[in-house]
């Protein structure tokens, strides 16, 4: 019962932080809302007894990607931020209708899924890590290489954007 209430609480935190990040106009607040969202997702993983994925969420996304985003935002703040054009929503009614229709479609899809059996045997951490380092080693290395390339590309992009033309 307590696990169910915590799931609702962390789900609300994730949804609220995601909505705030989508609607906010300040980049630093968006990054911190993304932090709250990712922390809520990690907490949901813990509640689902997927501790390894929760730790990976904390290390990779919060410890790596989010810190790079925060530094990128703080180091590249433009001085002419008030001169940027303001984007207006042209048709908020249509956007609301489409969002509600998408929510209904998602809820219908989720409700039509068959329920899972309650006695699911989870692999131990040793078995999971053994499979990750043997059977799925190529996918693991490709994911690491992709993250490295993304970080190098972000650093190159930041360096290119901050250098002044001569």
PDB file of C-alpha atoms in Angstrom:
ATOM      1  CA  UNK A   1       0.000   0.000   0.000  1.00  0.00           C
ATOM      2  CA  UNK A   2       2.810   2.390   0.913  1.00  0.00           C
ATOM      3  CA  UNK A   3       4.630   1.457  -2.289  1.00  0.00           C
ATOM      4  CA  UNK A   4       1.557   2.446  -4.302  1.00  0.00           C
ATOM      5  CA  UNK A   5       1.300   5.849  -2.616  1.00  0.00           C
ATOM      6  CA  UNK A   6       4.995   6.491  -3.178  1.00  0.00           C
ATOM      7  CA  UNK A   7       4.549   5.573  -6.841  1.00  0.00           C
ATOM      8  CA  UNK A   8       1.779   8.154  -7.149  1.00  0.00           C
ATOM      9  CA  UNK A   9       3.869  10.750  -5.316  1.00  0.00           C
ATOM     10  CA  UNK A  10       6.970  10.273  -7.466  1.00  0.00           C
ATOM     11  CA  UNK A  11       4.830  10.071 -10.602  1.00  0.00           C
ATOM     12  CA  UNK A  12       3.308  13.430  -9.699  1.00  0.00           C
ATOM     13  CA  UNK A  13       6.788  14.865  -9.078  1.00  0.00           C
ATOM     14  CA  UNK A  14       7.969  13.611 -12.478  1.00  0.00           C
ATOM     15  CA  UNK A  15       4.878  14.936 -14.270  1.00  0.00           C
ATOM     16  CA  UNK A  16       4.960  18.290 -12.474  1.00  0.00           C
ATOM     17  CA  UNK A  17       8.659  18.808 -13.115  1.00  0.00           C
ATOM     18  CA  UNK A  18       8.247  17.872 -16.776  1.00  0.00           C
ATOM     19  CA  UNK A  19       5.360  20.320 -17.220  1.00  0.00           C
ATOM     20  CA  UNK A  20       7.312  23.057 -15.443  1.00  0.00           C
ATOM     21  CA  UNK A  21      10.355  22.395 -17.648  1.00  0.00           C
ATOM     22  CA  UNK A  22       8.191  22.554 -20.757  1.00  0.00           C
ATOM     23  CA  UNK A  23       6.478  25.809 -19.769  1.00  0.00           C
ATOM     24  CA  UNK A  24       9.327  27.736 -18.146  1.00  0.00           C
ATOM     25  CA  UNK A  25      11.175  30.436 -20.045  1.00  0.00           C
ATOM     26  CA  UNK A  26      14.362  30.466 -17.912  1.00  0.00           C
ATOM     27  CA  UNK A  27      17.059  27.988 -18.932  1.00  0.00           C
ATOM     28  CA  UNK A  28      18.502  27.476 -15.456  1.00  0.00           C
ATOM     29  CA  UNK A  29      15.047  26.717 -14.039  1.00  0.00           C
ATOM     30  CA  UNK A  30      14.444  24.282 -16.897  1.00  0.00           C
ATOM     31  CA  UNK A  31      17.653  22.419 -16.040  1.00  0.00           C
ATOM     32  CA  UNK A  32      16.680  22.208 -12.366  1.00  0.00           C
ATOM     33  CA  UNK A  33      13.187  21.014 -13.303  1.00  0.00           C
ATOM     34  CA  UNK A  34      14.834  18.348 -15.444  1.00  0.00           C
ATOM     35  CA  UNK A  35      16.914  17.418 -12.389  1.00  0.00           C
ATOM     36  CA  UNK A  36      13.746  16.963 -10.314  1.00  0.00           C
ATOM     37  CA  UNK A  37      12.178  14.922 -13.104  1.00  0.00           C
ATOM     38  CA  UNK A  38      15.192  12.622 -13.412  1.00  0.00           C
ATOM     39  CA  UNK A  39      15.410  12.187  -9.636  1.00  0.00           C
ATOM     40  CA  UNK A  40      11.748  11.194  -9.599  1.00  0.00           C
ATOM     41  CA  UNK A  41      12.359   8.654 -12.355  1.00  0.00           C
ATOM     42  CA  UNK A  42      15.270   7.199 -10.366  1.00  0.00           C
ATOM     43  CA  UNK A  43      13.003   6.934  -7.317  1.00  0.00           C
ATOM     44  CA  UNK A  44      10.402   5.118  -9.417  1.00  0.00           C
ATOM     45  CA  UNK A  45      13.095   2.668 -10.530  1.00  0.00           C
ATOM     46  CA  UNK A  46      13.945   2.011  -6.882  1.00  0.00           C
ATOM     47  CA  UNK A  47      10.275   1.352  -6.129  1.00  0.00           C
ATOM     48  CA  UNK A  48      10.184  -1.120  -9.023  1.00  0.00           C
ATOM     49  CA  UNK A  49      13.169  -2.921  -7.454  1.00  0.00           C
ATOM     50  CA  UNK A  50      15.426  -2.017 -10.384  1.00  0.00           C
ATOM     51  CA  UNK A  51      18.260  -0.623  -8.304  1.00  0.00           C
ATOM     52  CA  UNK A  52      20.879  -1.019 -11.029  1.00  0.00           C
ATOM     53  CA  UNK A  53      18.858   1.072 -13.469  1.00  0.00           C
ATOM     54  CA  UNK A  54      18.243   3.656 -10.725  1.00  0.00           C
ATOM     55  CA  UNK A  55      21.973   3.932 -10.048  1.00  0.00           C
ATOM     56  CA  UNK A  56      22.673   4.174 -13.781  1.00  0.00           C
ATOM     57  CA  UNK A  57      20.030   6.912 -13.992  1.00  0.00           C
ATOM     58  CA  UNK A  58      21.750   8.821 -11.202  1.00  0.00           C
ATOM     59  CA  UNK A  59      25.266   8.405 -12.554  1.00  0.00           C
ATOM     60  CA  UNK A  60      24.699   8.815 -16.284  1.00  0.00           C
ATOM     61  CA  UNK A  61      21.858  11.294 -16.548  1.00  0.00           C
ATOM     62  CA  UNK A  62      22.068  13.297 -13.356  1.00  0.00           C
ATOM     63  CA  UNK A  63      25.794  12.986 -12.743  1.00  0.00           C
ATOM     64  CA  UNK A  64      26.887  13.381 -16.322  1.00  0.00           C
ATOM     65  CA  UNK A  65      24.459  14.806 -18.810  1.00  0.00           C
ATOM     66  CA  UNK A  66      22.660  17.177 -16.448  1.00  0.00           C
ATOM     67  CA  UNK A  67      25.891  18.603 -15.034  1.00  0.00           C
ATOM     68  CA  UNK A  68      27.152  19.240 -18.576  1.00  0.00           C
ATOM     69  CA  UNK A  69      23.833  20.927 -19.416  1.00  0.00           C
ATOM     70  CA  UNK A  70      24.019  23.094 -16.312  1.00  0.00           C
ATOM     71  CA  UNK A  71      27.576  24.187 -17.051  1.00  0.00           C
ATOM     72  CA  UNK A  72      26.698  24.820 -20.699  1.00  0.00           C
ATOM     73  CA  UNK A  73      23.763  27.015 -19.704  1.00  0.00           C
ATOM     74  CA  UNK A  74      25.713  28.904 -17.062  1.00  0.00           C
ATOM     75  CA  UNK A  75      28.797  29.426 -19.227  1.00  0.00           C
ATOM     76  CA  UNK A  76      26.974  30.503 -22.371  1.00  0.00           C
ATOM     77  CA  UNK A  77      24.456  33.001 -21.003  1.00  0.00           C
ATOM     78  CA  UNK A  78      24.030  35.664 -23.638  1.00  0.00           C
ATOM     79  CA  UNK A  79      24.123  39.301 -22.682  1.00  0.00           C
ATOM     80  CA  UNK A  80      21.453  40.239 -25.219  1.00  0.00           C
ATOM     81  CA  UNK A  81      18.835  37.839 -23.894  1.00  0.00           C
ATOM     82  CA  UNK A  82      16.168  40.536 -23.859  1.00  0.00           C
ATOM     83  CA  UNK A  83      16.669  41.113 -27.599  1.00  0.00           C
ATOM     84  CA  UNK A  84      15.666  37.582 -28.565  1.00  0.00           C
ATOM     85  CA  UNK A  85      12.287  37.343 -30.290  1.00  0.00           C
ATOM     86  CA  UNK A  86       9.415  36.038 -28.214  1.00  0.00           C
ATOM     87  CA  UNK A  87       7.619  33.030 -29.667  1.00  0.00           C
ATOM     88  CA  UNK A  88       3.859  33.132 -29.329  1.00  0.00           C
ATOM     89  CA  UNK A  89       1.630  30.099 -29.437  1.00  0.00           C
ATOM     90  CA  UNK A  90      -0.509  30.580 -32.514  1.00  0.00           C
ATOM     91  CA  UNK A  91      -3.343  28.225 -31.623  1.00  0.00           C
ATOM     92  CA  UNK A  92      -3.454  27.077 -27.991  1.00  0.00           C
ATOM     93  CA  UNK A  93      -6.937  25.563 -28.412  1.00  0.00           C
ATOM     94  CA  UNK A  94      -5.762  23.162 -31.112  1.00  0.00           C
ATOM     95  CA  UNK A  95      -2.700  22.253 -29.045  1.00  0.00           C
ATOM     96  CA  UNK A  96      -4.896  21.505 -26.034  1.00  0.00           C
ATOM     97  CA  UNK A  97      -7.257  19.333 -28.074  1.00  0.00           C
ATOM     98  CA  UNK A  98      -4.356  17.393 -29.597  1.00  0.00           C
ATOM     99  CA  UNK A  99      -2.750  16.920 -26.177  1.00  0.00           C
ATOM    100  CA  UNK A 100      -5.980  15.588 -24.671  1.00  0.00           C
ATOM    101  CA  UNK A 101      -6.447  13.259 -27.651  1.00  0.00           C
ATOM    102  CA  UNK A 102      -2.890  11.958 -27.250  1.00  0.00           C
ATOM    103  CA  UNK A 103      -3.448  11.440 -23.520  1.00  0.00           C
ATOM    104  CA  UNK A 104      -6.630   9.480 -24.247  1.00  0.00           C
ATOM    105  CA  UNK A 105      -4.808   7.352 -26.798  1.00  0.00           C
ATOM    106  CA  UNK A 106      -2.016   6.619 -24.333  1.00  0.00           C
ATOM    107  CA  UNK A 107      -4.456   5.745 -21.540  1.00  0.00           C
ATOM    108  CA  UNK A 108      -6.394   3.457 -23.883  1.00  0.00           C
ATOM    109  CA  UNK A 109      -3.184   1.725 -24.934  1.00  0.00           C
ATOM    110  CA  UNK A 110      -2.037   1.264 -21.355  1.00  0.00           C
ATOM    111  CA  UNK A 111      -5.418  -0.032 -20.180  1.00  0.00           C
ATOM    112  CA  UNK A 112      -5.575  -2.609 -22.981  1.00  0.00           C
ATOM    113  CA  UNK A 113      -2.242  -4.177 -22.009  1.00  0.00           C
ATOM    114  CA  UNK A 114      -2.480  -7.558 -20.291  1.00  0.00           C
ATOM    115  CA  UNK A 115      -1.574  -7.543 -16.623  1.00  0.00           C
ATOM    116  CA  UNK A 116       1.751  -9.037 -15.623  1.00  0.00           C
ATOM    117  CA  UNK A 117       1.952 -12.048 -13.334  1.00  0.00           C
ATOM    118  CA  UNK A 118       2.735 -11.085  -9.764  1.00  0.00           C
ATOM    119  CA  UNK A 119       5.428 -13.720  -9.226  1.00  0.00           C
ATOM    120  CA  UNK A 120       8.169 -12.463 -11.499  1.00  0.00           C
ATOM    121  CA  UNK A 121      11.655 -13.758 -10.809  1.00  0.00           C
ATOM    122  CA  UNK A 122      14.181 -10.944 -11.096  1.00  0.00           C
ATOM    123  CA  UNK A 123      17.767 -11.772 -12.036  1.00  0.00           C
ATOM    124  CA  UNK A 124      20.384 -11.010  -9.456  1.00  0.00           C
ATOM    125  CA  UNK A 125      22.827  -8.183  -9.921  1.00  0.00           C
ATOM    126  CA  UNK A 126      25.591 -10.706 -10.615  1.00  0.00           C
ATOM    127  CA  UNK A 127      23.582 -12.381 -13.390  1.00  0.00           C
ATOM    128  CA  UNK A 128      22.654  -9.033 -14.898  1.00  0.00           C
ATOM    129  CA  UNK A 129      26.231  -7.758 -14.897  1.00  0.00           C
ATOM    130  CA  UNK A 130      27.509 -11.067 -16.301  1.00  0.00           C
ATOM    131  CA  UNK A 131      25.066 -10.808 -19.204  1.00  0.00           C
ATOM    132  CA  UNK A 132      25.927  -7.146 -19.727  1.00  0.00           C
ATOM    133  CA  UNK A 133      29.640  -7.893 -19.944  1.00  0.00           C
ATOM    134  CA  UNK A 134      29.335 -11.014 -22.100  1.00  0.00           C
ATOM    135  CA  UNK A 135      26.166 -11.264 -24.154  1.00  0.00           C
ATOM    136  CA  UNK A 136      25.434  -7.535 -24.501  1.00  0.00           C
ATOM    137  CA  UNK A 137      28.993  -6.188 -24.482  1.00  0.00           C
ATOM    138  CA  UNK A 138      28.744  -4.652 -27.949  1.00  0.00           C
ATOM    139  CA  UNK A 139      25.589  -2.697 -27.070  1.00  0.00           C
ATOM    140  CA  UNK A 140      27.209  -1.554 -23.811  1.00  0.00           C
ATOM    141  CA  UNK A 141      30.318  -0.310 -25.630  1.00  0.00           C
ATOM    142  CA  UNK A 142      28.274   1.400 -28.349  1.00  0.00           C
ATOM    143  CA  UNK A 143      26.214   3.229 -25.701  1.00  0.00           C
ATOM    144  CA  UNK A 144      29.418   4.378 -23.981  1.00  0.00           C
ATOM    145  CA  UNK A 145      30.901   5.515 -27.286  1.00  0.00           C
ATOM    146  CA  UNK A 146      27.696   7.380 -28.167  1.00  0.00           C
ATOM    147  CA  UNK A 147      27.729   9.230 -24.834  1.00  0.00           C
ATOM    148  CA  UNK A 148      31.395  10.128 -25.314  1.00  0.00           C
ATOM    149  CA  UNK A 149      30.754  11.463 -28.819  1.00  0.00           C
ATOM    150  CA  UNK A 150      27.758  13.456 -27.537  1.00  0.00           C
ATOM    151  CA  UNK A 151      29.837  15.064 -24.778  1.00  0.00           C
ATOM    152  CA  UNK A 152      32.678  15.904 -27.174  1.00  0.00           C
ATOM    153  CA  UNK A 153      30.180  17.363 -29.643  1.00  0.00           C
ATOM    154  CA  UNK A 154      28.563  19.458 -26.913  1.00  0.00           C
ATOM    155  CA  UNK A 155      31.945  20.782 -25.801  1.00  0.00           C
ATOM    156  CA  UNK A 156      32.898  21.595 -29.407  1.00  0.00           C
ATOM    157  CA  UNK A 157      29.571  23.354 -29.924  1.00  0.00           C
ATOM    158  CA  UNK A 158      30.012  25.401 -26.744  1.00  0.00           C
ATOM    159  CA  UNK A 159      33.585  26.303 -27.668  1.00  0.00           C
ATOM    160  CA  UNK A 160      32.517  27.330 -31.176  1.00  0.00           C
ATOM    161  CA  UNK A 161      29.634  29.445 -29.822  1.00  0.00           C
ATOM    162  CA  UNK A 162      31.764  31.263 -27.232  1.00  0.00           C
ATOM    163  CA  UNK A 163      34.722  32.204 -29.448  1.00  0.00           C
ATOM    164  CA  UNK A 164      34.525  35.742 -30.716  1.00  0.00           C
ATOM    165  CA  UNK A 165      35.060  36.422 -34.431  1.00  0.00           C
ATOM    166  CA  UNK A 166      38.143  38.451 -35.261  1.00  0.00           C
TER     167      UNK A 166
END
